[in-house]
C-alpha angles and dihedrals in degrees: 000000000000104000092186090077097034118117117241127214115220113212123183125223121195117214102191117005094175089062093044095239123132133194123199128208135176124239113197120219129171124199128209129181114260104250093206096053125077120229113247124220128186138171135197126196108239095175110129140102100217099017134001118259088238097205111153134200097214118225115321127180108218132039090236089061091050092050091051091053092049093048088050097050090044091052092049098042107018089234117151109182122081135166112222127202126193117191128182136166116241132185120228116224107200119219130186138287112266 
């Protein structure tokens, strides 16, 4: 795991709220893609002036499958504007308070 490029979450802890003083500490967390999970890609056609077309690709598992769906919908309808979503499961690997 390359920790140099890993994102870190910053979580604040308070020491004495009654006195209005705060102490901030960093908690290092790295994330890594889950090797057992497939990524998910989806596109929705948002072409339209008064309302979006709304055609959806459904869940696909490769960017090429998504591009083929968009190309097919574009060829049939002439629509050119799509909203793309990519999802993947990641595992958090907690570190320590600094």
